[in-house]
PDB file of C-alpha atoms and ligand atoms in Angstrom:
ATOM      1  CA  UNK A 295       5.864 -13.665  20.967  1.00 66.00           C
ATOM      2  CA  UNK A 296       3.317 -13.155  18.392  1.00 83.00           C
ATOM      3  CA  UNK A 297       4.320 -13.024  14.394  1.00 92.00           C
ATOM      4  CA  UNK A 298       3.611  -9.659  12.641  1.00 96.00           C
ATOM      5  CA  UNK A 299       0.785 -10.020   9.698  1.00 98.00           C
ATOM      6  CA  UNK A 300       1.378  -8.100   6.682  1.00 98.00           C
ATOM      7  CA  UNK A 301      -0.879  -6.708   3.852  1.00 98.00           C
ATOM      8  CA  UNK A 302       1.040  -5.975   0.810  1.00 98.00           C
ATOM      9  CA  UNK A 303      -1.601  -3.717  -1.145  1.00 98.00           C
ATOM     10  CA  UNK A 304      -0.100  -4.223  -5.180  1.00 98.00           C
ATOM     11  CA  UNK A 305      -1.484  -0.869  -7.631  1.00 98.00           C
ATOM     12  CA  UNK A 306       0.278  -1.461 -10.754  1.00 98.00           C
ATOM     13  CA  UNK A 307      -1.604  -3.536 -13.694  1.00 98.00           C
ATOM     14  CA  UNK A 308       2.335  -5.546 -14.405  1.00 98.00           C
ATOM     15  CA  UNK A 309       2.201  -7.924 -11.543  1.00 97.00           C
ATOM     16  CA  UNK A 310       5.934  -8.524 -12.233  1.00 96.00           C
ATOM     17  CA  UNK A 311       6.720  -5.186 -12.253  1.00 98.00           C
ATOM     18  CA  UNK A 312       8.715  -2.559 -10.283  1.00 98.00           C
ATOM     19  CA  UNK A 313       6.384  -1.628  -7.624  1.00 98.00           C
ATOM     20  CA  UNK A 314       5.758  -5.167  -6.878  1.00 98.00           C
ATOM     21  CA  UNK A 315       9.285  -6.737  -7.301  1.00 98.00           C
ATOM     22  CA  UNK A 316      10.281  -3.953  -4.684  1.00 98.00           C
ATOM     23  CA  UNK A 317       7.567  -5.295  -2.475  1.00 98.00           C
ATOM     24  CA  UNK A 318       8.337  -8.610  -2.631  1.00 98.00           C
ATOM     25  CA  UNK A 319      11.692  -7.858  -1.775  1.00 98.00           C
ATOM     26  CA  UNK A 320      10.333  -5.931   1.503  1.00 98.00           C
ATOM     27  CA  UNK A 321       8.152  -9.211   2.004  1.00 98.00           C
ATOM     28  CA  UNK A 322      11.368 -11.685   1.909  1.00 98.00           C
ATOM     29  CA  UNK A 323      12.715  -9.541   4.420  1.00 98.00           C
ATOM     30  CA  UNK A 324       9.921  -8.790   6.831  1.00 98.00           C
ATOM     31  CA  UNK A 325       9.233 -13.169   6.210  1.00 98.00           C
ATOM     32  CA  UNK A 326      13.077 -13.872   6.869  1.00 97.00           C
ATOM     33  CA  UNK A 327      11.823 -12.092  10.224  1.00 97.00           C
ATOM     34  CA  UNK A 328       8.839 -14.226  10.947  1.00 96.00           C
ATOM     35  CA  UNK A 329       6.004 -12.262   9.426  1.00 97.00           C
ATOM     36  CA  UNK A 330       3.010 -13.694   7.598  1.00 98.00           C
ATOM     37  CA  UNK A 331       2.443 -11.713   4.255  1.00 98.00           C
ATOM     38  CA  UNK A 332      -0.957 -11.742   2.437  1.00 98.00           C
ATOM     39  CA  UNK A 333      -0.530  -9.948  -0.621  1.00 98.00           C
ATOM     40  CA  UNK A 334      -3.279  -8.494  -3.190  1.00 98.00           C
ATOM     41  CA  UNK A 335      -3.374  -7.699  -6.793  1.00 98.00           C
ATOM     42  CA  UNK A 336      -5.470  -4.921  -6.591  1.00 98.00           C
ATOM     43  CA  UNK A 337      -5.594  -4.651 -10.596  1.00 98.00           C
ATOM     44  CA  UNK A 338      -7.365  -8.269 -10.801  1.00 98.00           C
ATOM     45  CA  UNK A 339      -9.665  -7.690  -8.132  1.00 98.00           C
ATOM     46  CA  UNK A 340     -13.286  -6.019  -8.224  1.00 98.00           C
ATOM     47  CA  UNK A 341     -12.870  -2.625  -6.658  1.00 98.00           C
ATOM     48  CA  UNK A 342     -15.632  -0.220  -6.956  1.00 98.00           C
ATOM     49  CA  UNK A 343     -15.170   3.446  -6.332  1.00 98.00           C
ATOM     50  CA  UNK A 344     -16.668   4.689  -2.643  1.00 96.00           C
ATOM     51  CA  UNK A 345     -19.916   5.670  -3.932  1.00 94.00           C
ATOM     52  CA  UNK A 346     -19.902   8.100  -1.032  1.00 93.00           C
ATOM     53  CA  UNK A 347     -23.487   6.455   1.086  1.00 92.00           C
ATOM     54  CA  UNK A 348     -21.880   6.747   3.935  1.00 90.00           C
ATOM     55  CA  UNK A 349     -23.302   3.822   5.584  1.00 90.00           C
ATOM     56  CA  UNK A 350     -20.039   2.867   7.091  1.00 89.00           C
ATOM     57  CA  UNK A 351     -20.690   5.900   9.276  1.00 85.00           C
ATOM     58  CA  UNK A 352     -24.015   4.824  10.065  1.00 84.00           C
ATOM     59  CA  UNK A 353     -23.682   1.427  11.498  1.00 68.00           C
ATOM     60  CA  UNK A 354     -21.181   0.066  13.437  1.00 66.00           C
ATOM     61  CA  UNK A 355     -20.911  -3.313  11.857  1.00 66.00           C
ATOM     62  CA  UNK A 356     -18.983  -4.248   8.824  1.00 73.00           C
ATOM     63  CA  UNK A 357     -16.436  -1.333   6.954  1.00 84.00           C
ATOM     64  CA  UNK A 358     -18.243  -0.988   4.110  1.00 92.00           C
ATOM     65  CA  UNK A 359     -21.349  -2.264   2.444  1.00 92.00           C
ATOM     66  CA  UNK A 360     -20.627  -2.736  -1.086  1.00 95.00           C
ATOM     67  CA  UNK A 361     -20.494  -6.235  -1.896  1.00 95.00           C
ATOM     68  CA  UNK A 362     -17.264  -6.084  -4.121  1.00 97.00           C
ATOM     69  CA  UNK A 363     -13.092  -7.756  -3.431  1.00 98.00           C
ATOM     70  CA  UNK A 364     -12.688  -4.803  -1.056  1.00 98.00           C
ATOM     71  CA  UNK A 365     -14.336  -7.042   1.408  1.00 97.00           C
ATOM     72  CA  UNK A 366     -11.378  -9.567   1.312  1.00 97.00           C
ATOM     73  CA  UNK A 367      -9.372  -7.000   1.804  1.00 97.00           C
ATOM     74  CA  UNK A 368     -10.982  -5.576   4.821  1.00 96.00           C
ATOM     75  CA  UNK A 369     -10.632  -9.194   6.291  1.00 96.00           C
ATOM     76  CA  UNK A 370      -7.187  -9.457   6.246  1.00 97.00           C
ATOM     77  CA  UNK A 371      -6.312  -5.731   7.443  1.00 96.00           C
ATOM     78  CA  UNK A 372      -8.780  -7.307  10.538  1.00 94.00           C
ATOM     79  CA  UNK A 373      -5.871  -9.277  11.054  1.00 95.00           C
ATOM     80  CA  UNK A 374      -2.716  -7.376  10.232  1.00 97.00           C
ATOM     81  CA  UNK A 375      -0.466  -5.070  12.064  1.00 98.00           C
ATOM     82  CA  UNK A 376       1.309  -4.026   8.834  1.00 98.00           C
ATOM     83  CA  UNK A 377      -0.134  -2.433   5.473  1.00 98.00           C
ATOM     84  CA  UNK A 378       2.315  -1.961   2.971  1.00 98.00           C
ATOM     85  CA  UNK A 379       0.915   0.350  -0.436  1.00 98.00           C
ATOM     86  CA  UNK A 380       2.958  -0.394  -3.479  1.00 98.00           C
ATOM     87  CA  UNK A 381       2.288   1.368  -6.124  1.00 98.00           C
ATOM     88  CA  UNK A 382       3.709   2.838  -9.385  1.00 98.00           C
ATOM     89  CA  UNK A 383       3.389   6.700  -9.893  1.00 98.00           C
ATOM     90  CA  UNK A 384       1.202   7.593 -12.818  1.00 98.00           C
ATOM     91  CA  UNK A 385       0.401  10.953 -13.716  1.00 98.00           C
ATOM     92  CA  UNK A 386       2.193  12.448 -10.733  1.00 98.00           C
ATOM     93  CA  UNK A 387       0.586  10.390  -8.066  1.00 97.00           C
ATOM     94  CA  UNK A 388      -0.276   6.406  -6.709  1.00 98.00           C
ATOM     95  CA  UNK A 389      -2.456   4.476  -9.441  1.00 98.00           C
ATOM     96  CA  UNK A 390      -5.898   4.657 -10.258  1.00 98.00           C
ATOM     97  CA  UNK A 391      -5.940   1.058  -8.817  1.00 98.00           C
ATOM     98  CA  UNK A 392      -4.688   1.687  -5.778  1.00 98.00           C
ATOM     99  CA  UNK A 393      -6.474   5.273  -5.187  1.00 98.00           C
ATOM    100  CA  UNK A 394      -9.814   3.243  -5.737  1.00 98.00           C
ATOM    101  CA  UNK A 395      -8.328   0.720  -2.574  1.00 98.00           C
ATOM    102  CA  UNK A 396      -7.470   3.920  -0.229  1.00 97.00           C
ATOM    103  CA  UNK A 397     -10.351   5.267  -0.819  1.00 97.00           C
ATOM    104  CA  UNK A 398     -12.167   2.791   1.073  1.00 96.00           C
ATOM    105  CA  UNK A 399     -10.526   3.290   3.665  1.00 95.00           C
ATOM    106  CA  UNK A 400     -12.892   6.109   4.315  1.00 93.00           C
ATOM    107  CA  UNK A 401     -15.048   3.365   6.116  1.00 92.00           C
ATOM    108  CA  UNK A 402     -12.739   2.987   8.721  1.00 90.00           C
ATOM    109  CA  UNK A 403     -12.283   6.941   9.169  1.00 85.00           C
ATOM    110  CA  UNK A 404     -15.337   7.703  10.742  1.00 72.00           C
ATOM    111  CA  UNK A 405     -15.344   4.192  13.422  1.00 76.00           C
ATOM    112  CA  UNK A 406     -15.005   4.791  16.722  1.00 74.00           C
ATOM    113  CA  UNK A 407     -12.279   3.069  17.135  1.00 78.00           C
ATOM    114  CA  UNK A 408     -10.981   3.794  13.977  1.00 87.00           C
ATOM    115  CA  UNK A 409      -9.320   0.430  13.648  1.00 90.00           C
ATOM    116  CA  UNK A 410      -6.327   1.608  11.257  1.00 93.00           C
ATOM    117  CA  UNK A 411      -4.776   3.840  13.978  1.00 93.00           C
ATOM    118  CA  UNK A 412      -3.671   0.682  15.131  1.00 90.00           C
ATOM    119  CA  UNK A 413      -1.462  -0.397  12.319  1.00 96.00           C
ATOM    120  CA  UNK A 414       1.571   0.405  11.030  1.00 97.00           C
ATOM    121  CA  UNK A 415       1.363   1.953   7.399  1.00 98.00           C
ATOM    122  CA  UNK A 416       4.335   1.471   4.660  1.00 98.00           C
ATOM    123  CA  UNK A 417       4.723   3.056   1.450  1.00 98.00           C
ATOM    124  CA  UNK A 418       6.904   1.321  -1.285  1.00 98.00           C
ATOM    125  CA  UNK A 419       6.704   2.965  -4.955  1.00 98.00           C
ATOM    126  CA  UNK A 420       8.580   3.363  -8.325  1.00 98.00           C
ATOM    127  CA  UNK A 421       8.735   6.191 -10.792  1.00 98.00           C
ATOM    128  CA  UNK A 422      10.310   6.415 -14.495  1.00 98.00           C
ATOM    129  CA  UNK A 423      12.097   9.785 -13.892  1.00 98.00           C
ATOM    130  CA  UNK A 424      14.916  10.216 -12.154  1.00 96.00           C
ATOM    131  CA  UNK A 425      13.715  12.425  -8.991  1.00 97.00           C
ATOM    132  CA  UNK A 426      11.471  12.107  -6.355  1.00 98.00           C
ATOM    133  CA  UNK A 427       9.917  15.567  -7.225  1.00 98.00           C
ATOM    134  CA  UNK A 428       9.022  16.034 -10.867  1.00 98.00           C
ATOM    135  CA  UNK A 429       8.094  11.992 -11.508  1.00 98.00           C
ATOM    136  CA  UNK A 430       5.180  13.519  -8.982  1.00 98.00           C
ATOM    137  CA  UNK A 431       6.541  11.006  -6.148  1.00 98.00           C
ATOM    138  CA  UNK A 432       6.626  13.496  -3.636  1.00 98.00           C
ATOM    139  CA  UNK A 433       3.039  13.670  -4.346  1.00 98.00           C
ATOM    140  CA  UNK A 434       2.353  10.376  -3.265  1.00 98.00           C
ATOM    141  CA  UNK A 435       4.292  10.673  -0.211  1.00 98.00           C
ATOM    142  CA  UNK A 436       2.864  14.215   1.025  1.00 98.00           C
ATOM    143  CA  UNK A 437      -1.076  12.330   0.785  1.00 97.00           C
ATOM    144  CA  UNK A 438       0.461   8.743   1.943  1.00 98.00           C
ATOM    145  CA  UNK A 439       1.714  11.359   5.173  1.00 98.00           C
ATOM    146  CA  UNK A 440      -1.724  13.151   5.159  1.00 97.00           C
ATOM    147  CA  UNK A 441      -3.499   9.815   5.010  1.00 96.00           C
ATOM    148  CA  UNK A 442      -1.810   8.457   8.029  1.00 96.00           C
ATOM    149  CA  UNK A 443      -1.609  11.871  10.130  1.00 95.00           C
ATOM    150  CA  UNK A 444      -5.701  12.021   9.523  1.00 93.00           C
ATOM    151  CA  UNK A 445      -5.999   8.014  10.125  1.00 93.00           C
ATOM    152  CA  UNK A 446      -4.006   8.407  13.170  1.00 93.00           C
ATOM    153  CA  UNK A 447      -1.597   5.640  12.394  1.00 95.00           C
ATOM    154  CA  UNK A 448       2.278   5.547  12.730  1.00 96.00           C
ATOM    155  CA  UNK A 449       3.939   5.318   9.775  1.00 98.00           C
ATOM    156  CA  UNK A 450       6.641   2.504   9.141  1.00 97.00           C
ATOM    157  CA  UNK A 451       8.297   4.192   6.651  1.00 98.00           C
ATOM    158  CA  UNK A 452       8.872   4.512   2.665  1.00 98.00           C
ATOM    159  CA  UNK A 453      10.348   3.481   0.408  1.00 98.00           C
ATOM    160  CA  UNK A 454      11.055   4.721  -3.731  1.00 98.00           C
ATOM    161  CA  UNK A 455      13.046   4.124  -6.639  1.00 98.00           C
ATOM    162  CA  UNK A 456      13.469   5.569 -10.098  1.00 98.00           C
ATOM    163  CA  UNK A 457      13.039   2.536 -12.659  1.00 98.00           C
ATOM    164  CA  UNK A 458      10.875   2.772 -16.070  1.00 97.00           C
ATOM    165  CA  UNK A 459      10.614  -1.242 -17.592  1.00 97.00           C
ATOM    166  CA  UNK A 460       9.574  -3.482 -15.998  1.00 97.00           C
ATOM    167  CA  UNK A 461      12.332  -5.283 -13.821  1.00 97.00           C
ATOM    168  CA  UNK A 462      14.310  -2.487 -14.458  1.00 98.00           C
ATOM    169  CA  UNK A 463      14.380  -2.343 -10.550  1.00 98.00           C
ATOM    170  CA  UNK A 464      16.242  -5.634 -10.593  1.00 98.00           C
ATOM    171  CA  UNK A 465      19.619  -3.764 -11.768  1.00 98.00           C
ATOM    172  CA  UNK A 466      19.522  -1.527  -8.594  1.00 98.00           C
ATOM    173  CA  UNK A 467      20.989  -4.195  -5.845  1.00 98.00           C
ATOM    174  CA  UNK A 468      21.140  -1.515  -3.065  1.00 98.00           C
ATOM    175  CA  UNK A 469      17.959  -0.519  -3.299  1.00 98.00           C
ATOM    176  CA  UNK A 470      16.937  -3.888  -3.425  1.00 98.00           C
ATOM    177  CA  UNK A 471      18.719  -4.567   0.010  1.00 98.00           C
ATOM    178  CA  UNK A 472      17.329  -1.557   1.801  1.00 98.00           C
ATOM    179  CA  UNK A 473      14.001  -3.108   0.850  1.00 98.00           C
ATOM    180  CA  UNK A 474      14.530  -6.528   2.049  1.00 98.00           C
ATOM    181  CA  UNK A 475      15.926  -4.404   5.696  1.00 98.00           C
ATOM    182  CA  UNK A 476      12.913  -2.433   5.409  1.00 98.00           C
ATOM    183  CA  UNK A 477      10.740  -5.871   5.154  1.00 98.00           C
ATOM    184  CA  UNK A 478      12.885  -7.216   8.404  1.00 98.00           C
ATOM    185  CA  UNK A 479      12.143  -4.231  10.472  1.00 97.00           C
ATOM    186  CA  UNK A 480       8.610  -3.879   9.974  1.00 97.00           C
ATOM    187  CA  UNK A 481       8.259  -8.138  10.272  1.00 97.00           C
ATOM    188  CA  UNK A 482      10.075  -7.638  12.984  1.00 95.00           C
ATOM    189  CA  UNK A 483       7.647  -9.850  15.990  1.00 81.00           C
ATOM    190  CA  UNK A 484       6.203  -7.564  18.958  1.00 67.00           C
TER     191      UNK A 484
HETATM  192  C1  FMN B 187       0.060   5.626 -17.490  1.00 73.52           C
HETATM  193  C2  FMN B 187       1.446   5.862 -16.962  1.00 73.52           C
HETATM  194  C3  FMN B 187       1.707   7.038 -16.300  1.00 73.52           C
HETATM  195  C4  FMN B 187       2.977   7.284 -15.783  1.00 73.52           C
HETATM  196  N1  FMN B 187       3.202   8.466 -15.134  1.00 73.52           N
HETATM  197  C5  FMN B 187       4.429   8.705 -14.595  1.00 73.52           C
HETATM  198  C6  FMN B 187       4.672   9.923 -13.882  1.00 73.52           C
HETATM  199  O1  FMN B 187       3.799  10.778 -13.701  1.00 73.52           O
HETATM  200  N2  FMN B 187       5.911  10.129 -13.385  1.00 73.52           N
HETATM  201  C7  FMN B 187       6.938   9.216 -13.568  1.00 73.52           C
HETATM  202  O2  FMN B 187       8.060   9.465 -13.098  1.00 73.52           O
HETATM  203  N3  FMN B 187       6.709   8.042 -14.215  1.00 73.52           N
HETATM  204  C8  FMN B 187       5.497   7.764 -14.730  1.00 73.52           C
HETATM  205  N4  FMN B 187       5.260   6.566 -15.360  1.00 73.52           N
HETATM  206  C9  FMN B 187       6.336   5.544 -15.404  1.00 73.52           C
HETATM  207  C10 FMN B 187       6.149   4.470 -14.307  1.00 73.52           C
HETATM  208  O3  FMN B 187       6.044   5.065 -13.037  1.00 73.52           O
HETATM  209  C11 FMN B 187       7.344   3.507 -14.321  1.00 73.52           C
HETATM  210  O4  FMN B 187       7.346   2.802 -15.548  1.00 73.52           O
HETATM  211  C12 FMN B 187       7.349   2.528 -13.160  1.00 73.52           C
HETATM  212  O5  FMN B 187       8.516   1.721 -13.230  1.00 73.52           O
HETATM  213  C13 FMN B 187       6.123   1.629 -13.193  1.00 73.52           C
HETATM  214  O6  FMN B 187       6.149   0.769 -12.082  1.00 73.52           O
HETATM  215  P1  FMN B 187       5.556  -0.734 -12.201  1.00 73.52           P
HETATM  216  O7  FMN B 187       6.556  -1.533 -13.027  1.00 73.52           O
HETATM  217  O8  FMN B 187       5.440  -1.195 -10.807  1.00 73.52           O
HETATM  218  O9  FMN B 187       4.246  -0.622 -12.906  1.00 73.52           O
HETATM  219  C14 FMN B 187       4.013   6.303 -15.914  1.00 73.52           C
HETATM  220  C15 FMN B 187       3.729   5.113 -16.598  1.00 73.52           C
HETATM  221  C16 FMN B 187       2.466   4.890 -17.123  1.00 73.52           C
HETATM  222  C17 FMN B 187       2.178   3.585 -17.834  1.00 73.52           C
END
């Protein structure tokens, strides 16, 4: 029996905030389960746009060439079986931070094999209204869907709330137990 490895991919700028206290909650779960979590700050990191070379189509070696944080990240989705995006919604969609992280993933598109049909994507996010559709979070999880239908990669599941300060999220104990479930079923060991 092998432990699941999981990437927790973090897009808003308040480290303590919603998005992130909701995956943490999913990591205490999956962890409770026997998974290994590696989590990322993607607002502290040095992520430059895909400046669309497309060497990662040309050669077969590493994802991407630009020498920036992504490349820390590409090491540990190597490793992992799970990548979980959380992200608040701004402006009707994920954050600029972690649109500048998927993005890259455009290296792996083109790979034969694509490496990220192999894992199992999650989708964890928060919004300030108070429905799915006009806080733009059905936004995020039509392109999360057409990200992982073009990717080829199963899709673990998602995950939203409506909260606006941060910790807000703390108040809502249900939603904080389906995302400590959520965490045990996708750390859940092969
Ligand atoms: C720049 C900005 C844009 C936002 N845009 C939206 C939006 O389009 N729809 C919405 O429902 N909430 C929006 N919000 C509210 C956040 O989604 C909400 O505060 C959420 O709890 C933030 O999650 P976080 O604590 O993980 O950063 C926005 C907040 C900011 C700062």
């Amino acid at each position: 029996m092998t432990h699941k490895k999981i990437v927790i991919l973090k897009g808003s700028p308040r480290e303590k905030g919603n998005s992130a206290i909701l995956a943490e909650r999913v990591a205490d779960g999956a962890r409770s389960a026997g998974a290994e979590i590696s989590s990322f700050y993607l607002h502290s990191m040095d992520i430059r746009p895909c400046d669309a070379c497309e060497a990662c189509h040309e050669n077969g070696g590493k994802p991407c060439i630009i020498e920036d944080d992504m490349q820390k990240i590409y090491s540990a989705i190597d490793q992992a079986d799970v990548i979980l995006i959380a992200s608040p919604i701004y402006w009707f969609w994920l954050s600029a931070q972690t649109k500048l992280c998927i993005d890259r993933f455009y290296a792996y598109a083109g790979k034969k094999p694509n490496m990220l049909a192999q894992k199992i994507f999650a989708l964890v996010f928060v919004f300030g209204d108070s429905d799915v559709y006009t806080s733009g979070g059905i936004n995020a999880i039509r392109s999360f869907e057409d990200m992982c239908r073009y990717l080829g990669a199963p899709i673990g599941g998602i995950l939203y709330g409506s909260a606006d300060e941060a910790g807000d999220i703390l108040k809502q104990e249900d939603l904080l137990n389906k995302a400590y479930q959520f965490g045990k079923k996708l750390g859940a060991s092969h």
